[in-house]
Amino acid sequence: MNSVSTALGMVMALCLAFTAKTIYDYSGWKWKVRPWVPFGLGFLLLCIFVLLSWHLDQSNSVAQRALERSVERNDTNAITTIAAAIQGQQWELKLIELIGIPLAVSLLTTALSNKVDHEYGAKLLEFEKYRDELAALAEEIKGLETELIAALESGLRGKELISRWQHVCFLNRRLILKLDRKKTFEPLINSNLVRDLDDSYPV
């Protein structure tokens, strides 16, 4: 019993040491872009701790029956040894319940939280790029419209004027098509964490 308890204690210590090492190596932004690391680690530790808890519970039941038989035989040495083993197993069970399983669950929740944060960050970067593209296109259209008006006022006519007008119309259609993409960012906009585009680009 003592050898089994010692072995289990060593396994738990190694698991905790491995967890600490992993936390040190993948802390910060690395976990943000690799949420599968804490998720896989948390799932593995949860399985290990659940199996250890089940094994200790089974061993404790066997030890309890052995203790009862030793009490019936009045075997003092056996009673002392088995009682110490039971106490050690109970301590290991408490360690698993209070530290091991909560640690595994916290890693799983950290993984899910990091996954959401990473996806939100990627979507935010995509939205910022989209907004910059709209701003650049709107600025280009504004400049070309100003040039077109100036050309009309200067008396320009014919194919060149028509070509300029067609180019402005083409860019306006592109802007409208780009604005249609806004629905892909509606969850982000509805969260009120970014400014809407309607007031900025009234096409």
GROMACS .gro file of C-alpha atoms in nm:
model
  203
    1MET     CA    1   0.000   0.000   0.000
    2ASN     CA    2   0.274   0.244   0.094
    3SER     CA    3   0.465   0.176  -0.227
    4VAL     CA    4   0.153   0.237  -0.435
    5SER     CA    5   0.077   0.558  -0.249
    6THR     CA    6   0.434   0.676  -0.296
    7ALA     CA    7   0.421   0.596  -0.668
    8LEU     CA    8   0.093   0.781  -0.708
    9GLY     CA    9   0.231   1.076  -0.518
   10MET     CA   10   0.531   1.084  -0.750
   11VAL     CA   11   0.304   1.071  -1.055
   12MET     CA   12   0.100   1.361  -0.922
   13ALA     CA   13   0.414   1.559  -0.846
   14LEU     CA   14   0.544   1.496  -1.199
   15CYS     CA   15   0.210   1.604  -1.346
   16LEU     CA   16   0.214   1.926  -1.149
   17ALA     CA   17   0.578   1.989  -1.244
   18PHE     CA   18   0.497   1.929  -1.610
   19THR     CA   19   0.202   2.165  -1.583
   20ALA     CA   20   0.418   2.436  -1.429
   21LYS     CA   21   0.679   2.389  -1.704
   22THR     CA   22   0.414   2.414  -1.974
   23ILE     CA   23   0.260   2.722  -1.815
   24TYR     CA   24   0.605   2.882  -1.810
   25ASP     CA   25   0.674   2.796  -2.175
   26TYR     CA   26   0.335   2.885  -2.320
   27SER     CA   27   0.224   3.169  -2.096
   28GLY     CA   28   0.110   3.502  -2.236
   29TRP     CA   29   0.051   3.547  -2.606
   30LYS     CA   30   0.160   3.193  -2.697
   31TRP     CA   31  -0.153   3.054  -2.534
   32LYS     CA   32  -0.360   3.317  -2.713
   33VAL     CA   33  -0.257   3.185  -3.055
   34ARG     CA   34  -0.235   2.820  -2.944
   35PRO     CA   35  -0.549   2.756  -2.737
   36TRP     CA   36  -0.523   2.385  -2.814
   37VAL     CA   37  -0.219   2.365  -2.582
   38PRO     CA   38  -0.401   2.440  -2.253
   39PHE     CA   39  -0.708   2.252  -2.378
   40GLY     CA   40  -0.511   1.935  -2.454
   41LEU     CA   41  -0.316   1.966  -2.132
   42GLY     CA   42  -0.629   2.028  -1.926
   43PHE     CA   43  -0.812   1.733  -2.084
   44LEU     CA   44  -0.512   1.504  -2.028
   45LEU     CA   45  -0.474   1.610  -1.665
   46LEU     CA   46  -0.847   1.576  -1.603
   47CYS     CA   47  -0.839   1.217  -1.734
   48ILE     CA   48  -0.531   1.138  -1.525
   49PHE     CA   49  -0.674   1.285  -1.206
   50VAL     CA   50  -1.012   1.117  -1.253
   51LEU     CA   51  -0.842   0.780  -1.307
   52LEU     CA   52  -0.616   0.837  -1.007
   53SER     CA   53  -0.915   0.931  -0.796
   54TRP     CA   54  -1.097   0.615  -0.904
   55HIS     CA   55  -0.789   0.401  -0.835
   56LEU     CA   56  -0.738   0.555  -0.492
   57ASP     CA   57  -1.105   0.508  -0.409
   58GLN     CA   58  -1.086   0.140  -0.505
   59SER     CA   59  -0.763   0.095  -0.309
   60ASN     CA   60  -0.917   0.268  -0.012
   61SER     CA   61  -1.212   0.026  -0.018
   62VAL     CA   62  -0.972  -0.271  -0.023
   63ALA     CA   63  -0.769  -0.118   0.260
   64GLN     CA   64  -1.082  -0.060   0.468
   65ARG     CA   65  -1.177  -0.426   0.438
   66ALA     CA   66  -0.821  -0.529   0.526
   67LEU     CA   67  -0.832  -0.298   0.828
   68GLU     CA   68  -1.156  -0.456   0.946
   69ARG     CA   69  -1.003  -0.803   0.923
   70SER     CA   70  -0.692  -0.684   1.110
   71VAL     CA   71  -0.908  -0.539   1.385
   72GLU     CA   72  -1.091  -0.870   1.415
   73ARG     CA   73  -0.755  -1.048   1.448
   74ASN     CA   74  -0.625  -0.774   1.679
   75ASP     CA   75  -0.310  -0.743   1.463
   76THR     CA   76  -0.161  -0.417   1.593
   77ASN     CA   77   0.118  -0.392   1.334
   78ALA     CA   78  -0.119  -0.450   1.044
   79ILE     CA   79  -0.369  -0.202   1.187
   80THR     CA   80  -0.099   0.067   1.213
   81THR     CA   81   0.033   0.003   0.861
   82ILE     CA   82  -0.307  -0.011   0.694
   83ALA     CA   83  -0.435   0.294   0.883
   84ALA     CA   84  -0.129   0.492   0.768
   85ALA     CA   85  -0.189   0.379   0.409
   86ILE     CA   86  -0.556   0.478   0.428
   87GLN     CA   87  -0.462   0.818   0.567
   88GLY     CA   88  -0.212   0.868   0.284
   89GLN     CA   89  -0.470   0.773   0.023
   90GLN     CA   90  -0.723   1.009   0.173
   91TRP     CA   91  -0.465   1.287   0.162
   92GLU     CA   92  -0.396   1.212  -0.205
   93LEU     CA   93  -0.769   1.214  -0.280
   94LYS     CA   94  -0.803   1.554  -0.113
   95LEU     CA   95  -0.505   1.679  -0.314
   96ILE     CA   96  -0.670   1.565  -0.636
   97GLU     CA   97  -1.008   1.714  -0.542
   98LEU     CA   98  -0.873   2.048  -0.419
   99ILE     CA   99  -0.581   2.104  -0.659
  100GLY     CA  100  -0.560   1.852  -0.941
  101ILE     CA  101  -0.912   1.858  -1.086
  102PRO     CA  102  -0.959   2.237  -1.040
  103LEU     CA  103  -0.625   2.289  -1.216
  104ALA     CA  104  -0.736   2.075  -1.510
  105VAL     CA  105  -1.072   2.252  -1.531
  106SER     CA  106  -0.902   2.593  -1.514
  107LEU     CA  107  -0.681   2.495  -1.809
  108LEU     CA  108  -0.989   2.395  -2.009
  109THR     CA  109  -1.166   2.723  -1.933
  110THR     CA  110  -0.847   2.915  -2.014
  111ALA     CA  111  -0.829   2.739  -2.351
  112LEU     CA  112  -1.189   2.827  -2.435
  113SER     CA  113  -1.139   3.187  -2.324
  114ASN     CA  114  -0.819   3.220  -2.527
  115LYS     CA  115  -0.990   3.073  -2.833
  116VAL     CA  116  -1.267   3.333  -2.810
  117ASP     CA  117  -1.015   3.614  -2.753
  118HIS     CA  118  -0.800   3.500  -3.045
  119GLU     CA  119  -1.097   3.478  -3.282
  120TYR     CA  120  -1.218   3.820  -3.167
  121GLY     CA  121  -0.872   3.969  -3.219
  122ALA     CA  122  -0.848   3.822  -3.569
  123LYS     CA  123  -1.195   3.952  -3.655
  124LEU     CA  124  -1.106   4.295  -3.519
  125LEU     CA  125  -0.792   4.310  -3.734
  126GLU     CA  126  -0.997   4.206  -4.037
  127PHE     CA  127  -1.253   4.477  -3.960
  128GLU     CA  128  -0.982   4.743  -3.925
  129LYS     CA  129  -0.834   4.641  -4.260
  130TYR     CA  130  -1.182   4.649  -4.415
  131ARG     CA  131  -1.248   4.994  -4.270
  132ASP     CA  132  -0.913   5.124  -4.401
  133GLU     CA  133  -0.994   4.989  -4.749
  134LEU     CA  134  -1.331   5.166  -4.741
  135ALA     CA  135  -1.170   5.491  -4.628
  136ALA     CA  136  -0.908   5.476  -4.904
  137LEU     CA  137  -1.169   5.396  -5.170
  138ALA     CA  138  -1.405   5.670  -5.049
  139GLU     CA  139  -1.117   5.920  -5.051
  140GLU     CA  140  -1.023   5.816  -5.405
  141ILE     CA  141  -1.382   5.859  -5.522
  142LYS     CA  142  -1.406   6.200  -5.358
  143GLY     CA  143  -1.088   6.315  -5.531
  144LEU     CA  144  -1.199   6.187  -5.871
  145GLU     CA  145  -1.541   6.349  -5.834
  146THR     CA  146  -1.372   6.679  -5.752
  147GLU     CA  147  -1.154   6.644  -6.061
  148LEU     CA  148  -1.459   6.554  -6.271
  149ILE     CA  149  -1.647   6.865  -6.157
  150ALA     CA  150  -1.341   7.079  -6.227
  151ALA     CA  151  -1.313   6.924  -6.574
  152LEU     CA  152  -1.677   7.002  -6.646
  153GLU     CA  153  -1.632   7.361  -6.532
  154SER     CA  154  -1.325   7.396  -6.752
  155GLY     CA  155  -1.528   7.290  -7.055
  156LEU     CA  156  -1.394   6.938  -7.101
  157ARG     CA  157  -1.625   6.722  -7.311
  158GLY     CA  158  -1.618   6.407  -7.518
  159LYS     CA  159  -1.474   6.060  -7.459
  160GLU     CA  160  -1.227   6.165  -7.190
  161LEU     CA  161  -1.503   6.312  -6.975
  162ILE     CA  162  -1.721   6.004  -7.027
  163SER     CA  163  -1.426   5.780  -6.938
  164ARG     CA  164  -1.367   5.970  -6.614
  165TRP     CA  165  -1.736   5.956  -6.525
  166GLN     CA  166  -1.749   5.579  -6.596
  167HIS     CA  167  -1.444   5.525  -6.374
  168VAL     CA  168  -1.612   5.714  -6.088
  169CYS     CA  169  -1.928   5.504  -6.136
  170PHE     CA  170  -1.720   5.187  -6.131
  171LEU     CA  171  -1.551   5.287  -5.805
  172ASN     CA  172  -1.888   5.374  -5.651
  173ARG     CA  173  -2.016   5.026  -5.740
  174ARG     CA  174  -1.706   4.877  -5.579
  175LEU     CA  175  -1.773   5.081  -5.266
  176ILE     CA  176  -2.133   4.959  -5.254
  177LEU     CA  177  -2.019   4.598  -5.291
  178LYS     CA  178  -1.765   4.644  -5.014
  179LEU     CA  179  -2.030   4.796  -4.788
  180ASP     CA  180  -2.242   4.485  -4.847
  181ARG     CA  181  -1.970   4.289  -4.664
  182LYS     CA  182  -2.055   4.478  -4.347
  183LYS     CA  183  -2.306   4.212  -4.246
  184THR     CA  184  -2.015   3.975  -4.180
  185PHE     CA  185  -1.903   4.216  -3.908
  186GLU     CA  186  -2.247   4.273  -3.753
  187PRO     CA  187  -2.169   4.077  -3.431
  188LEU     CA  188  -1.863   4.295  -3.383
  189ILE     CA  189  -2.053   4.617  -3.457
  190ASN     CA  190  -2.352   4.518  -3.243
  191SER     CA  191  -2.117   4.463  -2.949
  192ASN     CA  192  -2.059   4.843  -2.955
  193LEU     CA  193  -1.685   4.783  -2.941
  194VAL     CA  194  -1.628   4.937  -3.286
  195ARG     CA  195  -1.785   5.233  -3.462
  196ASP     CA  196  -2.050   5.163  -3.724
  197LEU     CA  197  -1.981   5.256  -4.085
  198ASP     CA  198  -2.318   5.399  -4.192
  199ASP     CA  199  -2.241   5.758  -4.095
  200SER     CA  200  -1.897   5.747  -4.249
  201TYR     CA  201  -1.983   5.611  -4.594
  202PRO     CA  202  -2.336   5.720  -4.697
  203VAL     CA  203  -2.348   5.567  -5.046
   0.00000   0.00000   0.00000
